[in-house]
Amino acid sequence: MMSRLTNHEVAEMFSAIADLMEILDEDRFRVQAYRRASDAIRDLLAPLATYRDRGELETIPGVGKAIARKIGELLDTGELQYYNRLQEKVPPGVRELLRVPGIGPRTAGRLYRELGITSLAELKRAAEEGRLATLKGFGTKMIEGILQGISIAERQERRMPLAQALETVQELILALRTAAPALHQATYAGSLRRGRPTVGDLDILVAADDAPAVVRAFTTLPLVARVESAGDEKASILLHNGTQADLIAVPPALWGSALHHFTGSKAHNIRFRELALARGLSFSEHGFRRADGTMLTCATEEEVYAAIDLPWIPPELREDEGEFEAARAGTLPRLVELSDIRADLHMHTTWSDGCADVRTMAEAARARGYSHIAITDHSAYIGLTHGLDAERLHAQRREIAALNAAYAAQGIPFRILCGVEVDITPEGSLALPDDVLAELDIVVASAHIQLRQSSEVATERLLRAVRNPHVDIIGHPVGRMLGSREGAPVDIDALARAAAEHGVLLEVNSGPTRLDLEGPAVRRALELGATIAINSDAHHPDNLDWIRFGVITARRGWAGAAQVANTWSFEALQEWLRRR
DNA sequence: GCCGTTTTCGGCCCGACTGTTTTCAGTCG
């Protein structure tokens, strides 16, 4: 039987294998190998079947002969004998125990072997009935910790969107600055600094002369619900909403090495330390230890990279996905920055489902220093509120023309493009006729309904839109909603090639729950010659600030300013649109 | 199990914090 396993499901299975092997106390390097392969597979853009068909499975980093063979077995049969045998030795529920903070593979293995525990519920009962105390090494504190950990695991903590994490962490840092004024520096690190679409916990780094005092101030903030752990330089706490936040306090002289260490990613750090070791330097958050035992400390990240003769690498690129090679070759891109953005090409007004009128949105954009915007209200289409038909589009166009005339009369260099966000039907046609689209300055085409299509159908749907000569931008191409909806399984390579050929821009939608396209897809699209547009999709003037999240996402895709249409002048954009 | 700017064999990143220990293993990031 041919299986329809997704990359994510295969990655999950290898991750489970690693967990089960670890519970069985098998060789930790073999465990690590399965983890690495799992991570690599999870980040792939193309389906594993494509790699297999091209005989390229072993080009995936971390995948060698043995794992390639297992992937093949999974794709062919939907099953993996090796995994089945592991499951016979360890019931799947035992793996659930790993979700409890403080319980790792060794402990989970003992709980199963010595008490026969195979689920969170059984673990809870055993703790309450006092059976855990019969195990050697299980004191009262340990059991108390496990009981608290179970309730955390049961609450099924969710990853937080980037936008919410940034807001929370800034609040925390402000509170800490107030409570512990003697801070030299304070910032966030971890996956948040790398700009991941969602983050699991918050990492805060501070530089201070009296680290223990800062840690004490942190653990006693009113925002703190519970202290998980606290030492002289580190602490881990839970906020009232269940979010975990970790603090690291270091002397100012160690700021650079500590910031690098706690920014990650894990893969980037491991690779970095290997490169350092090759030069006889052992690297940690405290700096470089030379062979003779002396230390080289770094107050900045630039010094950290310079120690192994590399230029500073932007946090968004730190995934060990080629950034070391690019840094060594001197080909790191100058990434797009928020200050490069001159325009927002996708926003809504009260003409459809927005909160503000055209003038208010325009003024909000002007206040952000933009030179031009596109008003792109929804087209009339089933289920969409107040969509515009040809007649209302004409009326809106007159309003926008009047506004542009008024700006011109006042000598204000600001232009409003008249556009639309037209729906792409499930078959790939557009919800407005071509002659209507032809009259507009700019057309965003987006799919909103029936996103659960096969890869072939979903891709062809977008390709048809790309081939329409009036379409300028494909809006939120895969249509994912973080935490609630997977995106459509669009073939990014095919979309990017077509977009490059037809001069259609691919959107990085900045909505905090979209971030679509996301980083790796942006990178692939740019490699294939496509150009992107970073848009807010604002429905409220304040939403224009979302563009910040889109910029971060584009940076994760290695985007330089020139590859982002929003950084172009009005004239340059006009030229691009004319040439289409 | 993977991998090669010393290696196709012999390595595989580093340290803080905790609990229960009388010196350390397990967990975590």
Coordinates of C-alpha atoms (C1' of nucleotides) in Angstrom, one line a residue:
Chain A
M1 CA 0.0 0.0 0.0
M2 CA 1.2 3.5 -0.8
S3 CA 1.2 5.7 2.2
R4 CA 0.3 9.3 2.3
L5 CA 2.4 10.1 5.3
T6 CA 3.4 13.8 5.5
N7 CA 7.0 14.9 6.2
H8 CA 5.7 16.0 9.6
E9 CA 4.4 12.6 10.4
V10 CA 7.6 10.9 9.4
A11 CA 9.6 13.4 11.4
E12 CA 7.3 12.7 14.4
M13 CA 7.9 9.0 14.1
F14 CA 11.7 9.4 14.1
S15 CA 11.4 11.7 17.1
A16 CA 9.3 9.0 18.8
I17 CA 12.0 6.4 17.9
A18 CA 14.6 8.6 19.5
D19 CA 12.6 9.0 22.7
L20 CA 11.9 5.2 22.9
M21 CA 15.6 4.4 22.3
E22 CA 16.6 6.8 25.0
I23 CA 14.1 5.3 27.5
L24 CA 15.7 1.9 26.7
D25 CA 19.1 3.5 27.5
E26 CA 20.5 2.8 24.0
D27 CA 23.6 4.6 22.7
R28 CA 23.1 8.3 23.0
F29 CA 24.8 9.1 19.7
R30 CA 22.4 6.9 17.8
V31 CA 19.6 8.6 19.6
Q32 CA 21.0 12.0 18.6
A33 CA 21.2 10.8 15.0
Y34 CA 17.5 10.1 14.9
R35 CA 16.8 13.5 16.4
R36 CA 18.9 15.2 13.9
A37 CA 17.2 13.4 11.0
S38 CA 13.8 14.2 12.5
D39 CA 14.5 17.9 12.7
A40 CA 15.9 18.0 9.2
I41 CA 12.8 16.2 7.8
R42 CA 10.4 18.5 9.6
D43 CA 12.1 21.5 7.9
L44 CA 12.0 20.2 4.3
L45 CA 9.9 22.1 1.8
A46 CA 9.3 19.3 -0.7
P47 CA 7.6 16.0 0.2
L48 CA 9.9 13.1 1.1
A49 CA 8.5 11.1 -1.7
T50 CA 10.0 13.7 -4.1
Y51 CA 13.5 13.2 -2.6
R52 CA 13.1 9.4 -2.7
D53 CA 12.0 9.5 -6.4
R54 CA 15.0 11.5 -7.3
G55 CA 17.3 9.3 -5.2
E56 CA 18.2 12.3 -3.0
L57 CA 17.2 11.1 0.4
E58 CA 20.8 10.9 1.5
T59 CA 21.4 14.5 0.6
I60 CA 19.2 15.5 3.5
P61 CA 21.7 16.4 6.3
G62 CA 21.6 13.8 9.0
V63 CA 20.0 11.1 6.8
G64 CA 22.4 8.3 5.8
K65 CA 21.9 4.8 4.5
A66 CA 20.0 3.3 7.4
I67 CA 17.5 6.2 7.9
A68 CA 17.0 6.6 4.1
R69 CA 16.0 2.9 4.0
K70 CA 13.6 3.4 6.9
I71 CA 12.0 6.4 5.1
G72 CA 11.6 4.3 2.0
E73 CA 9.9 1.6 4.1
L74 CA 7.6 4.2 5.6
L75 CA 6.7 5.7 2.2
D76 CA 6.0 2.3 0.7
T77 CA 4.1 0.5 3.5
G78 CA 3.1 3.3 5.9
E79 CA 4.7 1.3 8.6
L80 CA 8.2 0.8 10.1
Q81 CA 9.1 -2.6 11.5
Y82 CA 11.9 -1.1 13.6
Y83 CA 9.4 1.3 15.2
N84 CA 7.0 -1.5 15.8
R85 CA 9.6 -3.6 17.6
L86 CA 10.5 -0.6 19.9
Q87 CA 6.8 -0.2 20.7
E88 CA 6.7 -3.8 21.8
K89 CA 9.4 -3.1 24.3
V90 CA 8.0 0.2 25.5
P91 CA 4.2 1.0 25.4
P92 CA 3.6 4.4 23.6
G93 CA 2.1 5.9 26.8
V94 CA 5.5 5.8 28.5
R95 CA 6.6 8.5 26.0
E96 CA 3.9 10.7 27.3
L97 CA 5.7 10.8 30.7
L98 CA 8.5 12.9 29.0
R99 CA 6.0 15.8 28.7
V100 CA 6.2 16.2 32.5
P101 CA 8.9 18.8 33.3
G102 CA 11.6 17.1 35.3
I103 CA 10.9 13.6 33.9
G104 CA 13.4 12.6 31.3
P105 CA 14.0 9.3 29.5
R106 CA 15.9 7.7 32.4
T107 CA 13.2 8.4 34.9
A108 CA 10.4 7.4 32.4
G109 CA 12.2 4.1 31.8
R110 CA 12.5 3.4 35.5
L111 CA 8.8 4.3 36.2
Y112 CA 7.8 1.8 33.5
R113 CA 10.1 -1.0 34.5
E114 CA 9.8 -0.7 38.2
L115 CA 6.2 0.4 38.6
G116 CA 4.6 -0.5 35.3
I117 CA 3.5 3.0 34.7
T118 CA 2.4 3.7 31.1
S119 CA 0.4 6.9 31.2
L120 CA 0.2 10.3 32.8
A121 CA -3.0 9.2 34.7
E122 CA -1.2 6.1 36.1
L123 CA 1.8 8.3 37.1
K124 CA -0.6 10.7 38.9
R125 CA -2.3 7.8 40.8
A126 CA 1.1 6.3 41.8
A127 CA 2.3 9.6 43.1
E128 CA -0.9 10.2 45.1
E129 CA -1.0 6.6 46.5
G130 CA 2.6 6.9 47.7
R131 CA 4.0 4.3 45.4
L132 CA 6.6 6.6 43.9
A133 CA 8.2 7.0 47.3
T134 CA 9.1 3.3 47.2
L135 CA 11.6 4.0 44.4
K136 CA 15.2 4.7 45.3
G137 CA 16.1 8.3 44.7
F138 CA 12.5 9.6 44.8
G139 CA 12.2 12.0 47.7
T140 CA 9.3 14.2 48.7
K141 CA 10.4 17.2 46.7
M142 CA 10.8 15.1 43.6
I143 CA 7.3 13.6 43.9
E144 CA 5.8 17.1 44.6
G145 CA 7.6 18.3 41.5
I146 CA 6.2 15.5 39.4
L147 CA 2.6 16.2 40.6
Q148 CA 3.0 19.9 39.6
G149 CA 4.6 18.8 36.4
I150 CA 1.7 16.6 35.5
S151 CA -0.8 19.5 35.8
I152 CA 1.4 21.5 33.5
A153 CA 1.6 18.7 31.0
E154 CA -2.2 18.3 31.2
R155 CA -2.8 21.9 30.5
Q156 CA -1.3 21.1 27.1
E157 CA 0.7 24.3 26.9
R158 CA 0.6 25.8 23.4
R159 CA 3.3 27.6 21.6
M160 CA 2.7 31.4 21.5
P161 CA 2.6 33.5 18.3
L162 CA 5.7 35.7 17.8
A163 CA 3.7 38.9 18.3
Q164 CA 2.3 37.9 21.6
A165 CA 5.7 36.6 22.8
L166 CA 7.3 39.9 21.9
E167 CA 4.7 41.8 23.8
T168 CA 4.9 39.6 26.9
V169 CA 8.7 39.6 27.0
Q170 CA 8.9 43.4 26.7
E171 CA 6.5 43.7 29.6
L172 CA 8.7 41.3 31.6
I173 CA 11.9 43.2 30.8
L174 CA 10.3 46.5 31.7
A175 CA 9.2 45.1 35.0
L176 CA 12.6 43.7 35.6
R177 CA 14.3 47.0 34.8
T178 CA 12.1 48.7 37.3
A179 CA 12.7 46.1 40.0
A180 CA 16.4 45.8 39.4
P181 CA 17.7 49.2 38.2
A182 CA 21.4 48.2 38.1
L183 CA 21.1 46.4 34.8
H184 CA 23.7 47.3 32.2
Q185 CA 21.8 45.6 29.4
A186 CA 18.6 43.5 29.0
T187 CA 17.2 41.8 26.0
Y188 CA 15.4 38.7 24.8
A189 CA 17.2 35.7 23.2
G190 CA 16.1 32.2 22.2
S191 CA 13.8 31.4 19.3
L192 CA 12.1 34.8 19.8
R193 CA 15.3 36.6 18.8
R194 CA 15.6 34.3 15.9
G195 CA 12.1 35.3 14.8
R196 CA 10.4 31.9 14.8
P197 CA 6.7 32.2 14.0
T198 CA 5.9 30.7 17.4
V199 CA 7.9 30.4 20.5
G200 CA 7.6 27.9 23.4
D201 CA 9.1 29.9 26.2
L202 CA 10.8 33.3 26.7
D203 CA 14.5 33.7 27.3
I204 CA 15.7 36.9 28.9
L205 CA 19.4 37.9 29.2
V206 CA 20.7 40.6 31.4
A207 CA 24.1 42.0 32.1
A208 CA 24.6 43.1 35.6
D209 CA 27.4 43.3 38.2
D210 CA 25.4 41.6 40.9
A211 CA 23.8 38.7 39.1
P212 CA 22.3 36.9 42.1
A213 CA 20.5 40.1 43.1
V214 CA 18.9 40.4 39.6
V215 CA 17.8 36.7 39.8
R216 CA 16.2 37.4 43.1
A217 CA 14.4 40.5 41.7
F218 CA 13.2 38.4 38.8
T219 CA 11.8 35.6 40.8
T220 CA 9.8 38.0 43.0
L221 CA 8.2 40.0 40.3
P222 CA 4.4 40.3 40.7
L223 CA 4.0 38.7 37.2
V224 CA 5.5 35.5 38.5
A225 CA 3.1 32.7 39.4
R226 CA 5.7 30.1 40.3
V227 CA 9.5 29.7 40.5
E228 CA 10.6 26.5 38.8
S229 CA 14.3 26.9 39.6
A230 CA 16.6 29.6 40.7
G231 CA 20.4 29.8 41.1
D232 CA 23.1 32.5 41.2
E233 CA 22.9 33.3 37.5
K234 CA 19.8 31.5 36.1
A235 CA 16.2 31.2 37.0
S236 CA 13.1 29.7 35.4
I237 CA 9.6 30.9 36.2
L238 CA 6.0 30.4 35.1
L239 CA 3.8 33.5 34.5
H240 CA 0.2 33.5 35.5
N241 CA -0.9 32.6 31.9
G242 CA 1.3 29.4 32.1
T243 CA 4.1 30.9 29.9
Q244 CA 7.6 29.8 31.0
A245 CA 10.3 32.5 31.1
D246 CA 14.0 31.9 31.7
L247 CA 16.4 34.5 33.0
I248 CA 20.2 34.4 32.6
A249 CA 22.3 37.1 34.3
V250 CA 25.9 37.6 33.4
P251 CA 28.7 40.1 34.0
P252 CA 28.9 42.7 31.2
A253 CA 32.2 41.3 30.0
L254 CA 30.5 38.0 29.1
W255 CA 27.5 39.6 27.3
G256 CA 28.5 38.6 23.8
S257 CA 29.2 34.9 24.5
A258 CA 26.1 34.6 26.7
L259 CA 23.8 36.3 24.1
H260 CA 25.2 34.0 21.4
H261 CA 24.7 30.9 23.5
F262 CA 21.1 31.7 24.6
T263 CA 20.0 32.8 21.1
G264 CA 20.8 29.5 19.6
S265 CA 19.5 27.6 17.7
K266 CA 20.8 24.4 19.2
A267 CA 22.0 23.3 15.8
H268 CA 23.8 26.6 15.2
N269 CA 25.5 26.4 18.6
I270 CA 26.6 22.8 18.1
R271 CA 28.1 23.7 14.7
F272 CA 29.7 26.8 16.1
R273 CA 31.4 24.8 19.0
E274 CA 32.6 22.2 16.5
L275 CA 34.2 25.0 14.4
A276 CA 35.7 26.5 17.6
L277 CA 37.1 23.1 18.7
A278 CA 38.8 22.7 15.3
R279 CA 40.8 25.7 16.3
G280 CA 41.6 24.4 19.8
L281 CA 38.9 26.6 21.4
S282 CA 36.2 25.2 23.7
F283 CA 33.2 27.6 23.6
S284 CA 30.5 28.0 26.2
E285 CA 28.3 30.9 27.4
H286 CA 31.4 32.0 29.4
G287 CA 33.6 32.5 26.3
F288 CA 36.4 30.5 24.7
R289 CA 38.6 28.2 26.7
R290 CA 42.1 27.9 25.2
A291 CA 44.1 24.7 25.3
D292 CA 46.2 26.1 28.1
G293 CA 43.1 26.8 30.2
T294 CA 43.0 30.5 29.8
M295 CA 39.8 32.2 28.8
L296 CA 38.9 34.6 25.9
T297 CA 35.8 36.5 26.9
C298 CA 33.6 38.4 24.5
A299 CA 31.5 41.5 25.4
T300 CA 29.8 41.5 22.0
E301 CA 28.6 38.9 19.5
E302 CA 30.8 40.4 16.9
E303 CA 33.8 39.3 19.0
V304 CA 32.4 35.8 19.4
Y305 CA 32.2 35.3 15.6
A306 CA 35.5 37.1 15.0
A307 CA 37.2 34.6 17.3
I308 CA 36.7 32.0 14.6
D309 CA 37.2 34.4 11.8
L310 CA 33.6 34.8 10.8
P311 CA 31.5 38.0 10.4
W312 CA 28.5 38.5 12.7
I313 CA 25.6 36.3 11.6
P314 CA 22.1 37.7 12.0
P315 CA 20.0 35.7 14.5
E316 CA 17.3 35.0 12.0
L317 CA 19.8 32.9 10.0
R318 CA 21.1 30.9 12.9
E319 CA 19.7 27.4 12.1
D320 CA 22.8 25.7 10.6
E321 CA 21.2 25.9 7.2
G322 CA 24.1 27.2 5.3
E323 CA 24.8 30.4 7.2
F324 CA 28.3 29.3 8.3
E325 CA 29.3 28.5 4.7
A326 CA 27.9 31.9 3.5
A327 CA 29.7 33.7 6.3
R328 CA 33.0 32.1 5.4
A329 CA 32.5 32.8 1.7
G330 CA 31.5 36.4 2.5
T331 CA 28.1 35.9 0.8
L332 CA 25.8 36.6 3.8
P333 CA 23.0 38.8 2.4
R334 CA 22.3 42.3 3.8
L335 CA 18.9 41.5 5.1
V336 CA 15.9 43.7 4.7
E337 CA 15.1 45.9 7.6
L338 CA 12.0 47.6 8.9
S339 CA 13.5 51.0 8.0
D340 CA 13.7 49.8 4.3
I341 CA 10.0 49.5 4.0
R342 CA 8.3 52.4 2.1
A343 CA 5.0 50.9 1.3
D344 CA 2.3 48.5 2.3
L345 CA 0.5 46.9 -0.6
H346 CA -2.3 45.0 1.1
M347 CA -4.9 46.5 3.5
H348 CA -8.6 46.8 4.0
T349 CA -11.0 49.7 4.8
T350 CA -14.7 50.1 5.7
W351 CA -15.4 49.5 2.0
S352 CA -15.2 45.8 2.9
D353 CA -14.4 44.4 6.4
G354 CA -11.8 46.9 7.6
C355 CA -12.3 49.2 10.7
A356 CA -11.2 52.5 9.2
D357 CA -11.9 54.5 6.0
V358 CA -9.4 55.1 3.2
R359 CA -8.2 58.4 4.5
T360 CA -7.6 57.1 8.0
M361 CA -5.5 54.2 6.7
A362 CA -3.6 56.5 4.4
E363 CA -2.8 58.9 7.2
A364 CA -1.7 56.0 9.4
A365 CA 0.6 54.9 6.7
R366 CA 2.0 58.4 6.2
A367 CA 2.6 58.6 10.0
R368 CA 4.9 55.5 9.5
G369 CA 6.9 57.3 6.9
Y370 CA 5.5 55.4 3.9
S371 CA 5.5 57.0 0.4
H372 CA 2.7 54.9 -1.0
I373 CA 0.1 52.2 -0.2
A374 CA -2.4 50.0 -2.0
I375 CA -6.0 49.8 -0.8
T376 CA -7.0 46.2 -1.5
D377 CA -10.5 45.5 -0.2
H378 CA -12.1 42.1 -0.7
S379 CA -13.9 41.2 -3.9
A380 CA -17.6 40.2 -3.6
Y381 CA -17.5 36.5 -3.1
I382 CA -19.5 34.0 -1.2
G383 CA -19.3 34.4 2.6
L384 CA -17.1 37.4 2.6
T385 CA -18.4 40.5 4.3
H386 CA -19.2 43.6 2.1
G387 CA -17.0 42.4 -0.8
L388 CA -16.7 44.9 -3.7
D389 CA -18.3 44.4 -7.1
A390 CA -17.4 46.3 -10.2
E391 CA -19.8 49.2 -9.3
R392 CA -18.5 49.7 -5.8
L393 CA -14.9 49.4 -7.0
H394 CA -15.6 52.3 -9.3
A395 CA -17.0 54.4 -6.5
Q396 CA -14.0 53.6 -4.3
R397 CA -11.7 54.5 -7.1
R398 CA -13.3 58.0 -7.3
E399 CA -12.7 58.5 -3.6
I400 CA -9.1 57.4 -3.9
A401 CA -8.5 59.7 -6.9
A402 CA -9.8 62.6 -4.9
L403 CA -7.5 61.8 -2.0
N404 CA -4.5 61.5 -4.4
A405 CA -5.4 64.9 -6.0
A406 CA -5.7 66.5 -2.5
Y407 CA -2.2 65.1 -1.6
A408 CA -0.8 66.4 -4.8
A409 CA -2.4 69.8 -4.4
Q410 CA -0.7 70.1 -0.9
G411 CA 2.6 69.0 -2.3
I412 CA 2.6 65.9 -0.2
P413 CA 4.6 63.1 -1.9
F414 CA 2.2 60.3 -1.0
R415 CA 0.3 58.0 -3.4
I416 CA -2.6 55.6 -2.9
L417 CA -2.8 52.7 -5.4
C418 CA -6.3 51.5 -6.2
G419 CA -6.4 47.8 -5.8
V420 CA -8.4 44.8 -4.7
E421 CA -7.9 41.5 -2.9
V422 CA -9.7 39.2 -5.3
D423 CA -10.6 35.7 -4.3
I424 CA -9.1 32.7 -6.1
T425 CA -11.9 30.2 -6.5
P426 CA -11.2 26.5 -5.6
E427 CA -10.7 25.9 -9.4
G428 CA -8.2 28.8 -9.8
S429 CA -10.4 31.3 -11.5
L430 CA -10.9 34.8 -10.0
A431 CA -14.0 36.2 -8.4
L432 CA -13.9 39.4 -10.6
P433 CA -13.9 39.5 -14.4
D434 CA -10.7 40.5 -16.2
D435 CA -12.0 43.8 -17.5
V436 CA -12.7 44.9 -14.0
L437 CA -9.3 43.9 -12.8
A438 CA -7.7 45.6 -15.7
E439 CA -8.8 49.0 -14.5
L440 CA -7.1 48.7 -11.2
D441 CA -3.5 49.8 -10.3
I442 CA -2.7 46.6 -8.4
V443 CA -4.4 43.2 -7.8
V444 CA -3.8 40.9 -4.9
A445 CA -5.2 37.4 -5.5
S446 CA -5.8 35.2 -2.5
A447 CA -7.5 31.9 -1.7
H448 CA -9.7 32.0 1.4
I449 CA -12.0 28.9 1.1
Q450 CA -11.6 25.2 0.5
L451 CA -7.9 25.1 1.5
R452 CA -7.9 21.4 2.2
Q453 CA -7.0 20.4 -1.3
S454 CA -4.4 18.0 -2.5
S455 CA -1.0 19.3 -3.4
E456 CA -1.6 19.0 -7.1
V457 CA -5.0 20.8 -7.0
A458 CA -3.8 23.5 -4.5
T459 CA -0.7 24.2 -6.6
E460 CA -2.6 24.4 -9.9
R461 CA -5.1 26.7 -8.3
L462 CA -2.4 29.2 -7.5
L463 CA -0.6 28.7 -10.8
R464 CA -3.8 29.7 -12.7
A465 CA -3.9 32.9 -10.7
V466 CA -0.2 33.6 -11.4
R467 CA -0.8 33.2 -15.1
N468 CA -3.6 35.7 -15.1
P469 CA -2.0 38.9 -16.6
H470 CA -3.9 41.1 -14.2
V471 CA -2.7 39.5 -11.0
D472 CA 0.3 41.3 -9.4
I473 CA 0.6 39.6 -5.9
I474 CA -0.4 36.2 -4.6
G475 CA -1.7 37.0 -1.0
H476 CA -0.9 34.6 1.9
P477 CA 0.0 31.8 -0.5
V478 CA -0.5 28.7 1.6
G479 CA -3.3 30.1 3.8
R480 CA -2.2 28.7 7.1
M481 CA -3.4 29.9 10.5
L482 CA -0.9 29.3 13.3
G483 CA -2.3 27.1 15.9
S484 CA -5.5 26.2 14.1
R485 CA -5.0 25.4 10.4
E486 CA -2.2 23.9 8.4
G487 CA -1.5 25.6 5.2
A488 CA -2.4 24.0 1.8
P489 CA 0.3 21.6 0.6
V490 CA 1.4 24.0 -2.1
D491 CA 4.5 23.1 -4.2
I492 CA 6.6 26.1 -3.4
D493 CA 9.1 25.4 -6.2
A494 CA 6.4 25.3 -8.9
L495 CA 4.8 28.5 -7.5
A496 CA 8.1 30.3 -7.2
R497 CA 9.2 29.4 -10.7
A498 CA 5.9 30.6 -12.2
A499 CA 5.9 33.7 -10.1
A500 CA 9.4 34.5 -11.3
E501 CA 8.5 33.9 -14.9
H502 CA 5.4 36.0 -14.9
G503 CA 6.7 38.8 -12.6
V504 CA 4.1 38.1 -9.9
L505 CA 5.0 39.0 -6.3
L506 CA 4.7 36.4 -3.6
E507 CA 3.4 37.8 -0.4
V508 CA 4.8 37.5 3.1
N509 CA 1.6 38.2 5.0
S510 CA 2.6 39.8 8.3
G511 CA -0.6 38.9 10.2
P512 CA 0.7 37.4 13.5
T513 CA -1.3 34.2 13.0
R514 CA -0.3 33.9 9.3
L515 CA 3.3 34.7 8.6
D516 CA 2.7 33.2 5.2
L517 CA 4.9 32.6 3.3
E518 CA 7.2 31.6 6.1
G519 CA 11.0 31.8 6.3
P520 CA 12.2 28.6 4.5
A521 CA 9.6 29.0 1.7
V522 CA 10.7 32.7 1.2
R523 CA 14.3 31.5 0.9
R524 CA 13.4 28.9 -1.6
A525 CA 11.3 31.3 -3.6
L526 CA 14.1 33.9 -3.7
E527 CA 16.6 31.2 -4.8
L528 CA 14.3 30.4 -7.7
G529 CA 14.2 34.1 -8.8
A530 CA 10.9 35.2 -7.3
T531 CA 10.4 38.6 -5.7
I532 CA 8.3 39.1 -2.5
A533 CA 6.0 41.7 -1.0
I534 CA 5.8 42.1 2.7
N535 CA 2.3 43.3 3.6
S536 CA 0.3 43.9 6.8
D537 CA -3.1 42.8 5.5
A538 CA -4.3 45.5 8.0
H539 CA -7.9 45.8 8.9
H540 CA -7.2 48.5 11.4
P541 CA -4.7 51.4 11.3
D542 CA -2.8 49.9 14.2
N543 CA -2.4 46.6 12.3
L544 CA 0.0 48.4 9.9
D545 CA 2.6 47.8 12.6
W546 CA 2.3 44.1 11.9
I547 CA 4.7 44.7 9.0
R548 CA 7.5 44.2 11.6
F549 CA 6.6 40.5 11.9
G550 CA 6.6 40.1 8.1
V551 CA 10.1 41.7 7.9
I552 CA 11.4 39.3 10.5
T553 CA 9.9 36.4 8.5
A554 CA 11.4 37.6 5.3
R555 CA 14.8 37.9 7.1
R556 CA 14.5 34.3 8.1
G557 CA 14.1 33.7 4.4
W558 CA 17.5 35.5 3.7
A559 CA 15.7 38.3 1.9
G560 CA 17.7 41.4 0.9
A561 CA 16.0 44.8 0.5
A562 CA 16.1 44.7 -3.3
Q563 CA 14.1 41.5 -3.3
V564 CA 11.2 43.1 -1.4
A565 CA 8.9 45.2 -3.5
N566 CA 7.9 47.3 -0.5
T567 CA 11.3 48.8 -0.4
W568 CA 11.1 50.2 -3.9
S569 CA 10.2 53.8 -4.7
F570 CA 6.7 54.5 -6.1
E571 CA 8.2 55.0 -9.5
A572 CA 10.1 51.7 -9.4
L573 CA 6.9 49.8 -8.3
Q574 CA 5.0 51.5 -11.2
E575 CA 7.7 50.4 -13.6
W576 CA 7.4 46.8 -12.4
L577 CA 3.6 46.9 -12.7
R578 CA 3.7 48.4 -16.1
R579 CA 6.1 45.8 -17.4
R580 CA 3.8 43.0 -16.5
Chain B
dG1 C1' 23.4 6.3 13.0
dC2 C1' 26.1 9.9 10.7
dC3 C1' 30.2 11.9 8.9
dG4 C1' 35.1 13.8 7.2
dT5 C1' 39.7 21.4 6.0
dT6 C1' 43.7 16.0 10.5
dT7 C1' 39.5 10.8 10.1
dT8 C1' 36.0 5.5 5.8
dC9 C1' 37.1 4.6 12.0
dG10 C1' 36.4 6.9 15.9
dG11 C1' 34.7 10.4 17.2
dC12 C1' 30.1 12.9 18.1
dC13 C1' 28.8 20.6 22.4
dC14 C1' 28.7 22.6 27.0
dG15 C1' 27.5 24.0 31.6
dA16 C1' 23.8 25.3 35.4
dC17 C1' 20.5 23.7 38.5
dT18 C1' 18.2 20.1 41.3
dG19 C1' 17.5 16.4 44.5
dT20 C1' 19.4 13.0 46.9
dT21 C1' 23.5 11.8 47.1
dT22 C1' 28.1 12.0 50.6
dT23 C1' 30.4 12.6 44.8
dC24 C1' 26.8 12.6 41.1
dA25 C1' 23.2 11.4 37.7
dG26 C1' 19.5 13.3 35.5
dT27 C1' 17.3 17.1 33.2
dC28 C1' 17.2 21.2 30.7
dG29 C1' 18.3 24.7 27.3

